[in-house]
Amino acid sequence: MYTTEFKESKRLATMLELNKALSGTLSLKHSLHRVLEILEQRYGMFRSTITLLREDSELHIEASFGLTDEGQRAHYALGEGITGRVVESGKPIVVPQASREPMLLNRAAKRKGLKEELSYICVPITTGRKAIGALGVDLRFKKERDYAPIVQFLRVVACMIGQAVRVEQLVEAETHRLVEENIHLREELRERYDFSNMIGSSGGMRQVYEQISQVAATNTTVLIRGESGTGKELIAHALHYNSPRAKKPFVKVSCAALPDTLIESEMFGYEKGAFTGAQARKPGRLELAEGGTLFLDEVGDLNLTTQIKLLRVIQGREYERLGSTSTIKINVRLIAATNKDLEKAIADGLFREDLYYRLNVFTIFVPPLRERKPDVMALADFFLEKYSKEHGKNIRRISTPAIDMLMSYHWPGNVRELENTMERAVLVCDGNVIYGHHLPPTLQTAEASGTAVRVSLAEAVAAYEKDLIQDALKMTRGNRSKAARQLSTTDRILNYKIKNLGIDCRRFRK
């Protein structure tokens, strides 16, 4: 009897094999094909299909055994034919003699006119209590066959398929969420590092913006020079996220932070057994940056041995991992930054001249903050707003004396020091206004900051009068009479001071 073939041991062995097929690969389609192959090998299924409900609310064949290419393209609406009714009702249907069943549409395969009669069994594939598809099989007709154990077995198989489909849907949903999140984060980074959002309107910074716009869209190697704390890394990010490589990795190598013994392994990677402790192959930063940008921060601190290898990377766009003889081709854009005087380092034999010329293709000089006085208050306001939100405070403005202290300080630590100063001021401020006593001691006196005024009282008064008169002449377009009235003085006194102070009124008439 056919029912004797469904012995418990054979069923368990089949279940184990089916479970391996469904969990052994990340490709659901491949797993479903393997399930149908096992059913044919174990039980001689003449033909079989797995049909799943898609987003268009139609049933499409996802996997099949014994169908032609045309048959695999068949699809059904819910409630249409045997397959459609099984999915709609969630109940199995058994057709002992397929040639006599009018509900069989025979879209996927012809069952009429064959030399042998076939039986058709279709069971729903469910997740939870919802039918999401159907498992259909054709068996060679046997008059005495008991269909109940076959249906029970196929329902268990369909349940396993349903669980695999559910896992696949969850993985796809999570993958889609991560991709969307990744795209969102990349867009955020692109907006954050868009050079149009960078703070600073001084002449030096406008020149930096112009240089960024000129070179960002190219693959040219860029060398960013400037004092520590001026924002070289921010400019490197702006170059990357405004380039065609924006969707690829941005990888940073801090040349000053890594010791000489580690810098090569971090940059180039290594093979298993390359040195003591190398338990497995590790890709280097160059490999991780493939297709994107490699940022070499403080490149002036590289040792001479690594400089030689870096020179080869720039020249030939290839390198080898430590302990390997295989050459790896790379496609990365190099951006380097340094606060060192590279010309002096070359003269002292600490930096290779040939590497310098390879890096110095397009140079961006970032001016120090002391040369960007118009930007000090714009940056201070930005950091005030940023840290007020971060620390949950409602600080609205900076007092005039505090502004004077910020403007008169020489900022040896540049923007980084200003940021730290404003964060400290926000933390110690218990009101709505930043006052002078909220600022660090280095800003409290002119002597401490090295900006003490060393002029006589008469010189200071003369300088102040000159500023007032120039402002008045600027507002009145060089009209002395209007300027005198604005300053509440007479024409004679104003003309006397203009002559003594050496003010040229003609330049204000333009």
Short mmCIF file of C-alpha atoms in Angstrom, two decimals:
data_model
loop_
_atom_site.label_atom_id
_atom_site.label_comp_id
_atom_site.label_asym_id
_atom_site.label_seq_id
_atom_site.Cartn_x
_atom_site.Cartn_y
_atom_site.Cartn_z
CA MET A 1 0.00 0.00 0.00
CA TYR A 2 1.10 3.60 -0.72
CA THR A 3 0.35 4.59 2.87
CA THR A 4 3.01 2.20 4.15
CA GLU A 5 5.61 4.40 2.43
CA PHE A 6 4.87 7.12 4.97
CA LYS A 7 6.45 5.35 7.86
CA GLU A 8 7.49 7.41 10.82
CA SER A 9 11.23 6.92 10.34
CA LYS A 10 11.09 7.91 6.69
CA ARG A 11 9.00 10.96 7.51
CA LEU A 12 11.41 12.10 10.22
CA ALA A 13 14.39 11.64 7.90
CA THR A 14 12.60 13.62 5.22
CA MET A 15 11.71 16.37 7.69
CA LEU A 16 15.34 16.63 8.73
CA GLU A 17 16.46 16.90 5.10
CA LEU A 18 13.78 19.50 4.34
CA ASN A 19 14.78 21.52 7.41
CA LYS A 20 18.42 21.53 6.25
CA ALA A 21 17.32 22.63 2.78
CA LEU A 22 15.29 25.55 4.15
CA SER A 23 17.92 26.73 6.62
CA GLY A 24 21.10 25.92 4.72
CA THR A 25 21.14 28.90 2.35
CA LEU A 26 20.24 32.58 2.37
CA SER A 27 18.44 32.25 -0.98
CA LEU A 28 14.78 31.39 -0.38
CA LYS A 29 14.21 30.55 -4.05
CA HIS A 30 17.07 28.05 -4.03
CA SER A 31 15.75 26.52 -0.80
CA LEU A 32 12.24 26.08 -2.24
CA HIS A 33 13.62 24.38 -5.36
CA ARG A 34 15.60 22.03 -3.13
CA VAL A 35 12.43 21.16 -1.14
CA LEU A 36 10.64 20.13 -4.32
CA GLU A 37 13.63 18.05 -5.44
CA ILE A 38 13.59 16.18 -2.10
CA LEU A 39 9.85 15.48 -2.43
CA GLU A 40 10.44 14.03 -5.90
CA GLN A 41 13.42 11.92 -4.78
CA ARG A 42 11.74 10.59 -1.61
CA TYR A 43 8.15 10.15 -2.75
CA GLY A 44 8.17 10.23 -6.53
CA MET A 45 6.11 13.39 -6.93
CA PHE A 46 5.41 13.64 -10.66
CA ARG A 47 5.25 17.42 -10.62
CA SER A 48 5.15 20.10 -7.91
CA THR A 49 4.84 23.87 -7.44
CA ILE A 50 5.16 26.41 -4.66
CA THR A 51 2.95 29.43 -5.27
CA LEU A 52 3.15 32.59 -3.14
CA LEU A 53 0.99 35.68 -2.83
CA ARG A 54 2.78 38.84 -4.00
CA GLU A 55 2.14 42.54 -3.41
CA ASP A 56 -0.10 42.72 -6.51
CA SER A 57 -2.52 40.33 -4.67
CA GLU A 58 -1.90 37.61 -7.26
CA LEU A 59 -0.38 34.18 -6.82
CA HIS A 60 2.88 33.58 -8.69
CA ILE A 61 4.94 30.40 -8.97
CA GLU A 62 8.12 30.88 -6.89
CA ALA A 63 9.53 27.36 -7.36
CA SER A 64 8.58 24.36 -9.43
CA PHE A 65 9.60 20.84 -10.45
CA GLY A 66 8.61 19.38 -13.80
CA LEU A 67 7.19 22.58 -15.34
CA THR A 68 8.11 24.16 -18.65
CA ASP A 69 9.40 27.76 -18.81
CA GLU A 70 5.97 28.88 -19.99
CA GLY A 71 4.28 27.03 -17.14
CA GLN A 72 6.51 28.73 -14.57
CA ARG A 73 5.12 32.12 -15.66
CA ALA A 74 1.53 31.18 -14.74
CA HIS A 75 -0.26 33.24 -12.10
CA TYR A 76 -3.67 33.17 -10.42
CA ALA A 77 -6.05 35.56 -8.71
CA LEU A 78 -7.38 34.75 -5.24
CA GLY A 79 -10.28 32.31 -5.57
CA GLU A 80 -9.30 31.39 -9.14
CA GLY A 81 -8.91 27.69 -9.84
CA ILE A 82 -7.86 25.10 -7.27
CA THR A 83 -4.77 27.03 -6.16
CA GLY A 84 -6.67 30.31 -5.76
CA ARG A 85 -9.43 28.65 -3.72
CA VAL A 86 -6.97 26.90 -1.42
CA VAL A 87 -5.22 30.18 -0.59
CA GLU A 88 -8.54 32.04 -0.23
CA SER A 89 -10.12 29.42 2.04
CA GLY A 90 -6.97 28.22 3.83
CA LYS A 91 -8.11 24.60 3.38
CA PRO A 92 -6.53 21.78 1.34
CA ILE A 93 -8.15 20.34 -1.78
CA VAL A 94 -7.63 16.82 -3.12
CA VAL A 95 -8.44 15.92 -6.75
CA PRO A 96 -8.16 12.10 -7.14
CA GLN A 97 -8.51 12.19 -10.94
CA ALA A 98 -7.21 15.44 -12.43
CA SER A 99 -8.61 14.84 -15.94
CA ARG A 100 -12.18 14.89 -14.61
CA GLU A 101 -11.91 18.09 -12.49
CA PRO A 102 -13.29 21.22 -14.26
CA MET A 103 -11.82 23.56 -11.60
CA LEU A 104 -8.28 22.70 -12.67
CA LEU A 105 -7.25 25.50 -15.07
CA ASN A 106 -4.16 23.66 -16.36
CA ARG A 107 -2.25 26.93 -16.78
CA ALA A 108 1.02 25.73 -15.32
CA ALA A 109 0.78 22.16 -16.68
CA LYS A 110 -1.55 20.10 -18.87
CA ARG A 111 -3.17 17.16 -17.16
CA LYS A 112 -5.69 16.15 -19.83
CA GLY A 113 -4.75 13.96 -22.75
CA LEU A 114 -1.87 12.32 -20.92
CA LYS A 115 -1.19 8.60 -21.18
CA GLU A 116 -1.52 8.18 -17.40
CA GLU A 117 -4.03 9.63 -14.97
CA LEU A 118 -2.77 12.02 -12.29
CA SER A 119 -3.96 12.98 -8.82
CA TYR A 120 -3.57 16.59 -7.65
CA ILE A 121 -3.21 17.71 -4.03
CA CYS A 122 -2.98 21.36 -2.99
CA VAL A 123 -2.40 22.55 0.61
CA PRO A 124 -2.15 26.13 1.92
CA ILE A 125 1.13 27.68 3.04
CA THR A 126 0.40 29.73 6.14
CA THR A 127 2.16 32.12 8.51
CA GLY A 128 0.21 32.50 11.69
CA ARG A 129 -3.42 32.09 10.62
CA LYS A 130 -3.05 33.71 7.22
CA ALA A 131 -2.56 31.78 3.98
CA ILE A 132 0.24 33.30 1.89
CA GLY A 133 0.55 30.65 -0.79
CA ALA A 134 0.04 27.03 -1.73
CA LEU A 135 2.01 23.80 -2.20
CA GLY A 136 0.64 21.74 -5.07
CA VAL A 137 1.80 18.26 -6.16
CA ASP A 138 0.84 15.85 -8.95
CA LEU A 139 0.97 12.11 -8.12
CA ARG A 140 0.42 9.16 -10.41
CA PHE A 141 -3.14 7.97 -9.89
CA LYS A 142 -3.71 4.91 -7.68
CA LYS A 143 -7.27 3.85 -7.11
CA GLU A 144 -6.73 2.42 -3.63
CA ARG A 145 -4.64 5.37 -2.31
CA ASP A 146 -5.44 6.83 1.12
CA TYR A 147 -4.97 10.62 0.74
CA ALA A 148 -5.32 11.58 4.42
CA PRO A 149 -1.70 10.81 5.54
CA ILE A 150 -0.34 12.45 2.35
CA VAL A 151 -2.31 15.63 3.00
CA GLN A 152 -1.16 15.62 6.63
CA PHE A 153 2.47 15.25 5.56
CA LEU A 154 2.23 17.98 2.90
CA ARG A 155 0.61 20.33 5.42
CA VAL A 156 3.60 19.90 7.71
CA VAL A 157 5.93 20.61 4.77
CA ALA A 158 3.83 23.67 3.86
CA CYS A 159 4.07 24.89 7.45
CA MET A 160 7.87 24.62 7.30
CA ILE A 161 7.87 26.55 4.02
CA GLY A 162 5.65 29.19 5.63
CA GLN A 163 8.13 29.66 8.45
CA ALA A 164 10.99 30.01 5.96
CA VAL A 165 9.01 32.59 3.98
CA ARG A 166 8.22 34.48 7.19
CA VAL A 167 11.91 34.56 8.15
CA GLU A 168 12.77 35.76 4.64
CA GLN A 169 10.18 38.54 4.92
CA LEU A 170 11.55 39.63 8.29
CA VAL A 171 15.12 39.63 6.93
CA GLU A 172 14.03 41.62 3.87
CA ALA A 173 12.15 44.11 6.04
CA GLU A 174 15.14 44.53 8.36
CA THR A 175 17.50 44.84 5.39
CA HIS A 176 15.23 47.45 3.82
CA ARG A 177 15.09 49.34 7.12
CA LEU A 178 18.87 49.29 7.43
CA VAL A 179 19.32 50.41 3.83
CA GLU A 180 16.86 53.26 4.35
CA GLU A 181 18.59 54.20 7.59
CA ASN A 182 21.95 54.06 5.86
CA ILE A 183 20.70 56.32 3.04
CA HIS A 184 19.19 58.70 5.60
CA LEU A 185 22.42 58.86 7.59
CA ARG A 186 24.46 59.42 4.44
CA GLU A 187 22.16 62.26 3.45
CA GLU A 188 22.51 63.71 6.94
CA LEU A 189 26.28 63.52 6.65
CA ARG A 190 26.16 65.06 3.20
CA GLU A 191 24.05 67.94 4.48
CA ARG A 192 26.18 68.31 7.59
CA TYR A 193 29.40 68.50 5.62
CA ASP A 194 28.07 70.53 2.72
CA PHE A 195 30.54 73.41 2.51
CA SER A 196 27.61 75.82 2.14
CA ASN A 197 26.75 75.00 5.76
CA MET A 198 30.25 75.67 7.03
CA ILE A 199 30.53 78.70 9.29
CA GLY A 200 32.68 81.66 8.35
CA SER A 201 32.38 84.60 5.99
CA SER A 202 35.87 86.07 6.29
CA GLY A 203 38.01 86.51 3.19
CA GLY A 204 40.24 83.56 4.09
CA MET A 205 37.28 81.19 4.49
CA ARG A 206 35.62 82.38 1.28
CA GLN A 207 38.81 81.40 -0.51
CA VAL A 208 38.68 77.98 1.18
CA TYR A 209 35.06 77.50 0.02
CA GLU A 210 36.04 78.40 -3.53
CA GLN A 211 38.89 75.88 -3.47
CA ILE A 212 36.59 73.15 -2.10
CA SER A 213 34.07 73.77 -4.90
CA GLN A 214 36.87 73.60 -7.48
CA VAL A 215 38.35 70.27 -6.38
CA ALA A 216 35.51 68.37 -4.65
CA ALA A 217 34.08 66.78 -7.81
CA THR A 218 37.47 65.47 -8.96
CA ASN A 219 39.69 62.57 -7.88
CA THR A 220 42.67 64.86 -7.31
CA THR A 221 44.85 64.31 -4.23
CA VAL A 222 44.35 67.20 -1.79
CA LEU A 223 46.71 68.43 0.93
CA ILE A 224 45.01 70.46 3.68
CA ARG A 225 47.39 72.64 5.70
CA GLY A 226 46.72 74.68 8.79
CA GLU A 227 47.27 74.93 12.51
CA SER A 228 45.78 72.41 14.93
CA GLY A 229 42.11 73.04 15.61
CA THR A 230 41.35 75.02 12.44
CA GLY A 231 38.93 72.40 11.01
CA LYS A 232 41.05 70.42 8.55
CA GLU A 233 39.07 67.22 9.13
CA LEU A 234 35.80 69.09 8.55
CA ILE A 235 37.11 70.23 5.17
CA ALA A 236 38.18 66.65 4.35
CA HIS A 237 34.62 65.49 5.08
CA ALA A 238 33.24 68.31 2.93
CA LEU A 239 35.47 67.23 0.03
CA HIS A 240 34.30 63.62 0.33
CA TYR A 241 30.56 64.21 0.78
CA ASN A 242 30.46 66.68 -2.12
CA SER A 243 32.26 64.32 -4.49
CA PRO A 244 31.09 61.43 -6.73
CA ARG A 245 32.47 59.10 -4.02
CA ALA A 246 30.01 60.38 -1.39
CA LYS A 247 28.18 57.01 -1.18
CA LYS A 248 31.42 55.12 -0.64
CA PRO A 249 33.43 54.87 2.62
CA PHE A 250 35.30 57.74 4.23
CA VAL A 251 38.16 56.16 6.18
CA LYS A 252 40.45 58.14 8.48
CA VAL A 253 43.98 57.21 9.50
CA SER A 254 45.37 59.25 12.38
CA CYS A 255 49.08 59.08 11.59
CA ALA A 256 50.08 60.86 14.81
CA ALA A 257 47.99 58.64 17.10
CA LEU A 258 49.34 55.28 15.84
CA PRO A 259 52.84 54.15 16.87
CA ASP A 260 55.39 53.35 14.17
CA THR A 261 55.03 49.61 14.86
CA LEU A 262 51.29 49.67 14.10
CA ILE A 263 50.85 52.27 11.39
CA GLU A 264 51.79 49.90 8.54
CA SER A 265 49.54 47.04 9.69
CA GLU A 266 46.64 49.46 10.18
CA MET A 267 47.08 51.11 6.80
CA PHE A 268 47.96 48.10 4.64
CA GLY A 269 46.50 45.18 6.63
CA TYR A 270 48.19 41.84 7.18
CA GLU A 271 47.94 38.12 6.48
CA LYS A 272 47.50 35.40 9.06
CA GLY A 273 50.88 34.59 10.61
CA ALA A 274 52.55 37.75 9.26
CA PHE A 275 53.84 38.45 12.77
CA THR A 276 53.35 37.27 16.33
CA GLY A 277 49.70 37.74 17.26
CA ALA A 278 48.37 37.83 13.68
CA GLN A 279 45.74 35.13 14.20
CA ALA A 280 43.70 35.96 11.11
CA ARG A 281 43.82 38.10 7.99
CA LYS A 282 42.93 41.73 8.60
CA PRO A 283 42.10 44.22 5.84
CA GLY A 284 43.89 47.56 6.07
CA ARG A 285 42.38 51.03 5.96
CA LEU A 286 43.30 51.27 2.26
CA GLU A 287 41.19 48.20 1.54
CA LEU A 288 38.31 49.44 3.69
CA ALA A 289 38.29 52.73 1.76
CA GLU A 290 37.95 51.01 -1.63
CA GLY A 291 35.94 53.22 -3.96
CA GLY A 292 35.85 56.02 -1.40
CA THR A 293 38.24 58.40 0.32
CA LEU A 294 41.23 57.75 2.58
CA PHE A 295 42.00 60.67 4.90
CA LEU A 296 45.56 60.75 6.24
CA ASP A 297 45.40 63.07 9.24
CA GLU A 298 48.71 64.55 10.42
CA VAL A 299 50.57 62.97 7.51
CA GLY A 300 53.69 64.91 8.53
CA ASP A 301 54.14 62.49 11.46
CA LEU A 302 54.55 59.38 9.26
CA ASN A 303 57.83 57.55 9.67
CA LEU A 304 60.16 57.33 6.66
CA THR A 305 59.53 53.59 6.08
CA THR A 306 55.77 54.09 5.80
CA GLN A 307 56.33 57.16 3.62
CA ILE A 308 58.12 54.99 1.05
CA LYS A 309 55.20 52.52 0.92
CA LEU A 310 52.66 55.33 0.75
CA LEU A 311 54.56 56.85 -2.16
CA ARG A 312 54.20 53.58 -4.07
CA VAL A 313 50.45 53.50 -3.32
CA ILE A 314 50.02 57.01 -4.72
CA GLN A 315 52.16 56.31 -7.79
CA GLY A 316 50.96 52.84 -8.74
CA ARG A 317 47.62 52.58 -6.92
CA GLU A 318 48.67 49.17 -5.60
CA TYR A 319 50.13 47.63 -2.43
CA GLU A 320 50.66 44.33 -0.58
CA ARG A 321 49.41 43.33 2.85
CA LEU A 322 52.07 42.59 5.44
CA GLY A 323 53.16 38.97 5.01
CA SER A 324 51.69 38.67 1.50
CA THR A 325 53.20 38.64 -1.99
CA SER A 326 49.89 39.28 -3.76
CA THR A 327 49.49 42.79 -5.14
CA ILE A 328 46.16 44.52 -4.46
CA LYS A 329 44.90 47.18 -6.85
CA ILE A 330 43.01 50.03 -5.21
CA ASN A 331 40.65 52.79 -6.25
CA VAL A 332 40.72 55.42 -3.52
CA ARG A 333 41.04 59.17 -3.32
CA LEU A 334 43.72 60.47 -0.97
CA ILE A 335 43.23 63.53 1.21
CA ALA A 336 46.05 64.42 3.58
CA ALA A 337 46.24 67.01 6.33
CA THR A 338 49.06 68.37 8.46
CA ASN A 339 49.88 71.20 10.83
CA LYS A 340 53.62 70.78 10.32
CA ASP A 341 55.99 72.85 8.20
CA LEU A 342 56.66 70.18 5.58
CA GLU A 343 59.30 72.27 3.81
CA LYS A 344 61.30 72.44 7.04
CA ALA A 345 60.73 68.71 7.64
CA ILE A 346 62.14 68.00 4.16
CA ALA A 347 65.20 70.14 4.91
CA ASP A 348 65.68 68.26 8.20
CA GLY A 349 65.40 64.88 6.45
CA LEU A 350 62.17 63.94 8.27
CA PHE A 351 59.85 63.98 5.25
CA ARG A 352 60.47 62.66 1.75
CA GLU A 353 60.55 65.34 -0.93
CA ASP A 354 59.09 63.02 -3.61
CA LEU A 355 56.13 62.17 -1.34
CA TYR A 356 55.61 65.87 -0.67
CA TYR A 357 55.26 66.59 -4.39
CA ARG A 358 52.87 63.65 -4.79
CA LEU A 359 50.63 64.93 -1.98
CA ASN A 360 50.95 68.60 -2.83
CA VAL A 361 48.83 68.42 -6.00
CA PHE A 362 46.11 70.75 -4.73
CA THR A 363 46.72 72.54 -1.45
CA ILE A 364 44.12 74.19 0.75
CA PHE A 365 45.44 76.50 3.45
CA VAL A 366 43.04 76.90 6.40
CA PRO A 367 43.60 80.27 8.10
CA PRO A 368 43.95 80.35 11.91
CA LEU A 369 41.10 81.87 13.90
CA ARG A 370 43.14 84.95 14.87
CA GLU A 371 43.14 85.85 11.16
CA ARG A 372 39.40 85.27 10.91
CA LYS A 373 38.12 87.77 13.48
CA PRO A 374 34.79 88.32 11.63
CA ASP A 375 34.06 84.59 12.11
CA VAL A 376 34.60 84.48 15.88
CA MET A 377 31.11 85.61 16.87
CA ALA A 378 29.38 83.51 14.20
CA LEU A 379 31.19 80.43 15.53
CA ALA A 380 30.54 81.42 19.15
CA ASP A 381 26.79 81.78 18.47
CA PHE A 382 26.74 78.39 16.71
CA PHE A 383 28.47 76.64 19.62
CA LEU A 384 26.25 78.48 22.12
CA GLU A 385 23.12 77.16 20.42
CA LYS A 386 24.58 73.67 20.01
CA TYR A 387 25.62 73.19 23.64
CA SER A 388 22.56 74.95 25.04
CA LYS A 389 20.41 72.28 23.37
CA GLU A 390 22.79 69.49 24.34
CA HIS A 391 22.82 70.47 28.03
CA GLY A 392 19.16 71.48 28.19
CA LYS A 393 19.71 75.17 28.91
CA ASN A 394 17.98 78.29 27.60
CA ILE A 395 20.88 80.69 27.04
CA ARG A 396 19.87 83.42 24.62
CA ARG A 397 22.85 85.69 24.13
CA ILE A 398 26.41 86.69 24.98
CA SER A 399 26.94 89.96 26.92
CA THR A 400 28.89 92.84 25.33
CA PRO A 401 31.88 92.57 27.74
CA ALA A 402 32.07 88.83 27.01
CA ILE A 403 31.93 89.55 23.27
CA ASP A 404 34.81 92.01 23.67
CA MET A 405 36.83 89.35 25.50
CA LEU A 406 36.14 86.78 22.78
CA MET A 407 37.09 89.22 20.04
CA SER A 408 40.29 90.40 21.70
CA TYR A 409 41.67 86.93 22.47
CA HIS A 410 44.26 85.48 20.06
CA TRP A 411 42.92 81.86 20.10
CA PRO A 412 46.09 79.76 19.89
CA GLY A 413 43.89 76.63 19.87
CA ASN A 414 41.75 78.02 17.05
CA VAL A 415 38.17 76.81 16.51
CA ARG A 416 38.63 73.80 18.80
CA GLU A 417 39.58 76.09 21.69
CA LEU A 418 36.62 78.37 20.96
CA GLU A 419 34.26 75.39 20.97
CA ASN A 420 35.60 74.17 24.32
CA THR A 421 35.36 77.70 25.71
CA MET A 422 31.71 78.03 24.74
CA GLU A 423 30.82 74.59 26.10
CA ARG A 424 32.43 75.50 29.43
CA ALA A 425 30.59 78.82 29.48
CA VAL A 426 27.26 77.06 28.86
CA LEU A 427 27.94 74.58 31.66
CA VAL A 428 28.81 77.21 34.30
CA CYS A 429 26.11 79.69 33.22
CA ASP A 430 23.03 79.58 35.46
CA GLY A 431 21.04 82.27 33.66
CA ASN A 432 20.07 83.30 30.14
CA VAL A 433 23.17 85.35 29.32
CA ILE A 434 26.87 84.48 29.04
CA TYR A 435 28.91 87.03 31.01
CA GLY A 436 32.65 87.61 31.19
CA HIS A 437 33.05 85.66 34.42
CA HIS A 438 31.67 82.56 32.66
CA LEU A 439 34.66 82.52 30.32
CA PRO A 440 37.96 80.76 31.18
CA PRO A 441 40.66 82.67 33.12
CA THR A 442 42.84 82.93 29.99
CA LEU A 443 40.27 85.33 28.53
CA GLN A 444 39.78 87.40 31.68
CA THR A 445 42.69 89.83 31.24
CA ALA A 446 44.56 91.20 28.26
CA GLU A 447 47.89 90.33 29.86
CA ALA A 448 46.95 86.66 30.21
CA SER A 449 45.97 86.46 26.57
CA GLY A 450 49.03 88.33 25.33
CA THR A 451 46.87 91.10 23.86
CA ALA A 452 47.59 93.89 26.33
CA VAL A 453 47.22 97.40 24.89
CA ARG A 454 50.62 99.15 25.11
CA VAL A 455 49.75 102.69 23.88
CA SER A 456 49.48 106.06 25.59
CA LEU A 457 46.15 107.56 26.63
CA ALA A 458 46.41 110.22 23.88
CA GLU A 459 47.05 107.53 21.23
CA ALA A 460 44.14 105.45 22.45
CA VAL A 461 41.79 108.48 22.41
CA ALA A 462 42.98 109.46 18.94
CA ALA A 463 42.39 105.95 17.62
CA TYR A 464 38.91 105.91 19.12
CA GLU A 465 38.08 109.35 17.62
CA LYS A 466 39.38 108.21 14.23
CA ASP A 467 37.09 105.15 14.28
CA LEU A 468 34.06 107.29 15.20
CA ILE A 469 34.76 109.88 12.50
CA GLN A 470 35.37 107.21 9.84
CA ASP A 471 32.09 105.47 10.73
CA ALA A 472 30.23 108.78 10.47
CA LEU A 473 31.84 109.64 7.12
CA LYS A 474 31.01 106.16 5.83
CA MET A 475 27.35 106.56 6.77
CA THR A 476 27.15 110.06 5.19
CA ARG A 477 29.14 109.07 2.07
CA GLY A 478 31.91 111.55 2.89
CA ASN A 479 29.64 114.55 3.64
CA ARG A 480 31.51 116.42 6.43
CA SER A 481 28.59 118.64 7.46
CA LYS A 482 26.23 115.69 7.92
CA ALA A 483 28.97 113.77 9.74
CA ALA A 484 29.51 116.74 12.12
CA ARG A 485 25.79 116.91 12.90
CA GLN A 486 25.71 113.15 13.49
CA LEU A 487 28.63 113.45 15.94
CA SER A 488 27.05 116.52 17.63
CA THR A 489 30.04 118.75 16.87
CA THR A 490 30.85 121.71 14.58
CA ASP A 491 32.23 121.63 11.07
CA ARG A 492 35.36 123.49 12.21
CA ILE A 493 36.21 120.98 14.95
CA LEU A 494 35.51 118.01 12.67
CA ASN A 495 37.68 119.41 9.85
CA TYR A 496 40.47 120.07 12.36
CA LYS A 497 40.40 116.46 13.59
CA ILE A 498 40.16 115.04 10.05
CA LYS A 499 43.31 116.98 9.11
CA ASN A 500 45.22 115.97 12.27
CA LEU A 501 44.20 112.31 12.06
CA GLY A 502 45.04 112.03 8.34
CA ILE A 503 41.60 110.84 7.23
CA ASP A 504 40.97 110.83 3.46
CA CYS A 505 37.31 111.80 2.96
CA ARG A 506 37.40 111.07 -0.78
CA ARG A 507 37.33 107.29 -0.32
CA PHE A 508 33.97 107.52 1.44
CA ARG A 509 32.29 109.27 -1.50
CA LYS A 510 32.34 106.19 -3.74
#
